[in-house]
Amino acid sequence: MADLLEIDGLRTVFRSPSGDVPAVDGVSLSVARGRTLGIVGESGCGKSMLSLSVMRLVPSPGRVAAGRVVFDGQDLLALPGRAMRAVRGKRIGMIFQEPMTSLNPVFTVGDQITEAMRAHDPSASKAALRARAVAALDRVRIPGPARRFDDYPHQMSGGMRQRVMIAMALSCDPDLLIADEPTTALDVTVQAQILDLLRDLQAQSGMAIILITHDLGVVAEMADEVAVMYAGRVVERASGTAIFDDPQHPYTLGLLGSIPRIEETRSRLLAIEGSVPAPFALPEGCRFHPRCVFSAPACTRVDPPLRGLGADHQAACIRAPVEDLAA
Amino acid sequence: MTGALMEVAGLAKHYPVRRGLLSRITGQVRAVDGLSFELFRGETLALVGESGCGKSTTARLVLRLIEPTAGTVRFEGADITGLRGDAMRKLRRRMQIVFQDPFASLNPRMTVAEILEEPLIVHSIGNGAARRARVAELLGLVGLAPYHAGRYPHEFSGGQRQRIGIARALAVEPALVVCDEPVSALDVSIQAQVVNLLKDLQARLGLSYLFIAHDLAVVKHVADRVAVMYLGRIVEIGPKDDVFANPRHPYTRVLLSAIPRPDPHRKLARSAAGSETPGGDVPSPANVPPGCRFHTRCPFVIDRCRAEDPALHDIEPGHLSACHRAEELPAAAAMETVQAAAPAAARRLALYAERRATQQAAG
């Protein structure tokens, strides 16, 4: 079966006085129906810009400079604006990180949910829209959905608002949900509820999910496939289990070493020194080499492409697998 | 550890809720509601809990940044609850804070040197030359370079700004540093750098940390003891290994089981066993449930919990729980299938650690 979404060689750049600065630089990814693709990386790695590029919502002065985004057989980048608006929100839903700021404080949540529905179904009656919105709120397990329909966002807790955002994104039964850090601002028990909810909704509807996060724990809980991004590139792609059991790229290793694990006691965390380079100051060769403990002279010259390291497992590192290196 | 640096007894902060034309008091928000704990010299006590549990209010209360409604705070043996004026100012040298948001807690119009010098000026420490030397020393202490002194906060990354915040707290040589979610705004790789730095500084300078956090995995890493807060109260407190291995309050268990682990096998095991995620939100501190505060969300609730407020009591030496059923809760080991890293991953992480150690030793 063909994948629902195929991103091929996507490059998103921002215009600057000194030339185009790449935020996403040659990313190819795909996700099938009913599957969850986790995109992991730290701030500034381009993961949010990637999702905005898919939705064609890249803010000016940025633009998609190259590549294709094939969704269900259509290249979204080639669609006229009107056709794209019919895809956005209806066939691809999106939820954002900040449930506090993504809702309009002066409209009730019911107004905001029905607004999206009305945009895609202008002939529906007010009563029908209300019934559908209440059903959507019920589906995301908001207690007393008929009463909550008339609430304003400030009357709800953070977890509740994120449920409203999910209800809104799912109100038109999208085939693909892009969730950009959906639980980052939430408490752990609420996060667990929201992740449970997303899993259940996916099992019911068979939608595909692209889950963007910096939290490897969330990835382990949710993702079937994982792409690790660094400085605008995908540096490793693997299944949700292989990325943890068989990590290949030194950046992935660094991320895994950085997270404090509850089940073990290490005196020190394996931090990655330094920080992510800015897109206008990318190093020559491999973009990770200045921070990499395994870097060799060749790494400063060769920009490594993704290459296969086992079934459905690719990494962009000339030094992988690192255990084969001479000490 | 040589005795208590700080003793907190019955600490409370209630905010009145005013309504109507005459601003009549119609209720109380009980942000912190009867808190008692000790902080020992050289230790890290972590206060953990979800938003609204009162952990940040507690941080501000112990620093006397806000005034308590009731209770006392003793610091280095003396009651500081009523201190005023000069005595209070002297005390402030001994206790400092590192804030959560490194973007909001540094003045954008001041250079790093000015930011670090300010607490020294406020407390009349040293002359100009001595202060400049101290600034250079502080920068070195937190892993920044002397040339950073002339720069402004916007020229730094989040992790570097947090280092500046830490240097500012250390400028006046405090005994206690309150760390209010110091790493939760940072990326994981940077979090690890800052956590390592805080641990190194503690070892070098003998600091005590009151470490406020919601991330139990970070807490597991930095703390000696852990206090779990829920709706303004401590519901469980004890040495970290006891609390994590043998949680004796249902809320602690809920928190532990809710953390997403970087272990994809656990997901499979858990989906087979069914999840322990509690429903519902934390109740509002303006409307605290009667009896045990956690009874509305507790999977182990019995009638007694709805009527009677449980007191913190000893489970084992130094490990206290405020649950009527603390002793009879089933062992928590079953839900923690400890999964060692897969051989390939473990081997490569070990290589990574080895390389890093060599490179650090080489400078």
XYZ file of C-alpha atoms in Angstrom, chain A residues 42-43 157 187-189 191-193 196 199 216-218 220-223 240-241 244-248 250 253-255 257-263 266-274 291 293-294 319 322-323 325-326, chain B residues 50-51 187-190 192-193 195-196 199-200 216-218 220-221 244 254-256 258-267 270 275 277-281 297 338 342 344-345 347-349 351-353 355-356 359-360:
106
model
C 15.841 19.753 20.006
C 14.664 23.292 19.486
C -7.682 23.632 32.669
C 1.542 17.877 33.724
C 2.624 14.249 33.561
C -0.675 12.711 34.620
C 0.084 14.055 29.473
C -0.533 10.366 30.044
C -4.296 10.948 29.605
C -3.905 7.471 25.834
C -3.817 6.201 20.796
C 12.141 10.473 23.784
C 9.825 9.059 26.418
C 6.779 10.235 24.493
C 8.779 5.413 22.945
C 5.145 5.417 24.065
C 3.674 6.414 20.742
C 5.785 6.037 17.613
C 10.205 2.849 17.237
C 12.003 -0.056 18.887
C 16.179 2.695 21.331
C 17.624 -0.814 20.998
C 20.023 -0.174 18.127
C 20.776 3.567 18.006
C 23.379 4.334 15.359
C 26.098 9.704 17.663
C 23.264 8.274 21.340
C 23.835 11.687 22.883
C 20.096 12.278 23.245
C 22.525 9.531 27.186
C 21.183 12.950 28.156
C 17.856 11.789 29.509
C 17.760 10.964 33.153
C 16.127 7.566 33.471
C 13.982 6.802 36.403
C 15.046 3.152 36.575
C 24.159 7.179 37.035
C 26.270 9.731 38.782
C 26.497 11.886 35.656
C 24.389 12.332 32.587
C 26.080 11.955 29.203
C 25.398 15.469 28.064
C 26.151 16.594 24.519
C 28.524 19.539 24.764
C 27.744 22.760 22.944
C 29.673 18.275 19.099
C 32.720 12.534 20.371
C 33.327 10.144 17.490
C 31.440 6.459 11.585
C 30.599 3.183 16.294
C 31.755 -0.092 17.871
C 35.931 2.088 15.130
C 39.517 1.450 16.089
C 1.924 19.022 39.304
C 0.998 22.608 38.550
C 16.374 21.056 25.666
C 17.293 17.581 26.863
C 20.963 17.714 25.916
C 21.250 21.109 27.614
C 21.897 17.280 31.177
C 24.684 19.891 31.067
C 22.031 19.164 35.921
C 25.661 18.017 35.865
C 25.732 18.572 41.002
C 29.380 19.590 40.541
C 10.497 12.912 38.430
C 13.239 11.548 36.202
C 15.328 14.690 36.729
C 15.645 10.940 40.619
C 18.926 12.122 39.254
C 10.966 5.610 44.053
C 0.342 7.696 39.772
C 3.097 10.228 39.098
C 5.689 7.501 38.659
C 2.610 8.468 34.204
C 6.178 9.366 33.183
C 6.773 8.396 29.584
C 9.883 6.219 29.573
C 12.379 6.001 26.748
C 11.667 2.295 26.529
C 9.443 1.070 23.695
C 9.075 -2.383 25.285
C 7.334 -0.912 28.265
C 4.569 0.398 26.021
C 1.687 -1.780 29.593
C -2.850 1.660 32.114
C -3.570 6.693 34.385
C -5.964 8.455 36.751
C -8.889 10.322 35.292
C -9.727 13.918 35.995
C -7.768 17.007 36.855
C -8.798 10.585 41.993
C 12.930 -2.463 34.815
C 19.444 -3.416 24.748
C 23.779 -2.778 21.166
C 22.519 0.438 22.756
C 27.611 -0.958 24.217
C 27.444 2.228 22.156
C 26.455 4.391 25.121
C 31.699 3.878 24.085
C 30.166 7.339 24.005
C 30.842 7.816 27.719
C 35.172 8.925 24.432
C 33.669 11.837 26.266
C 38.134 14.201 25.509
C 37.249 16.034 28.708
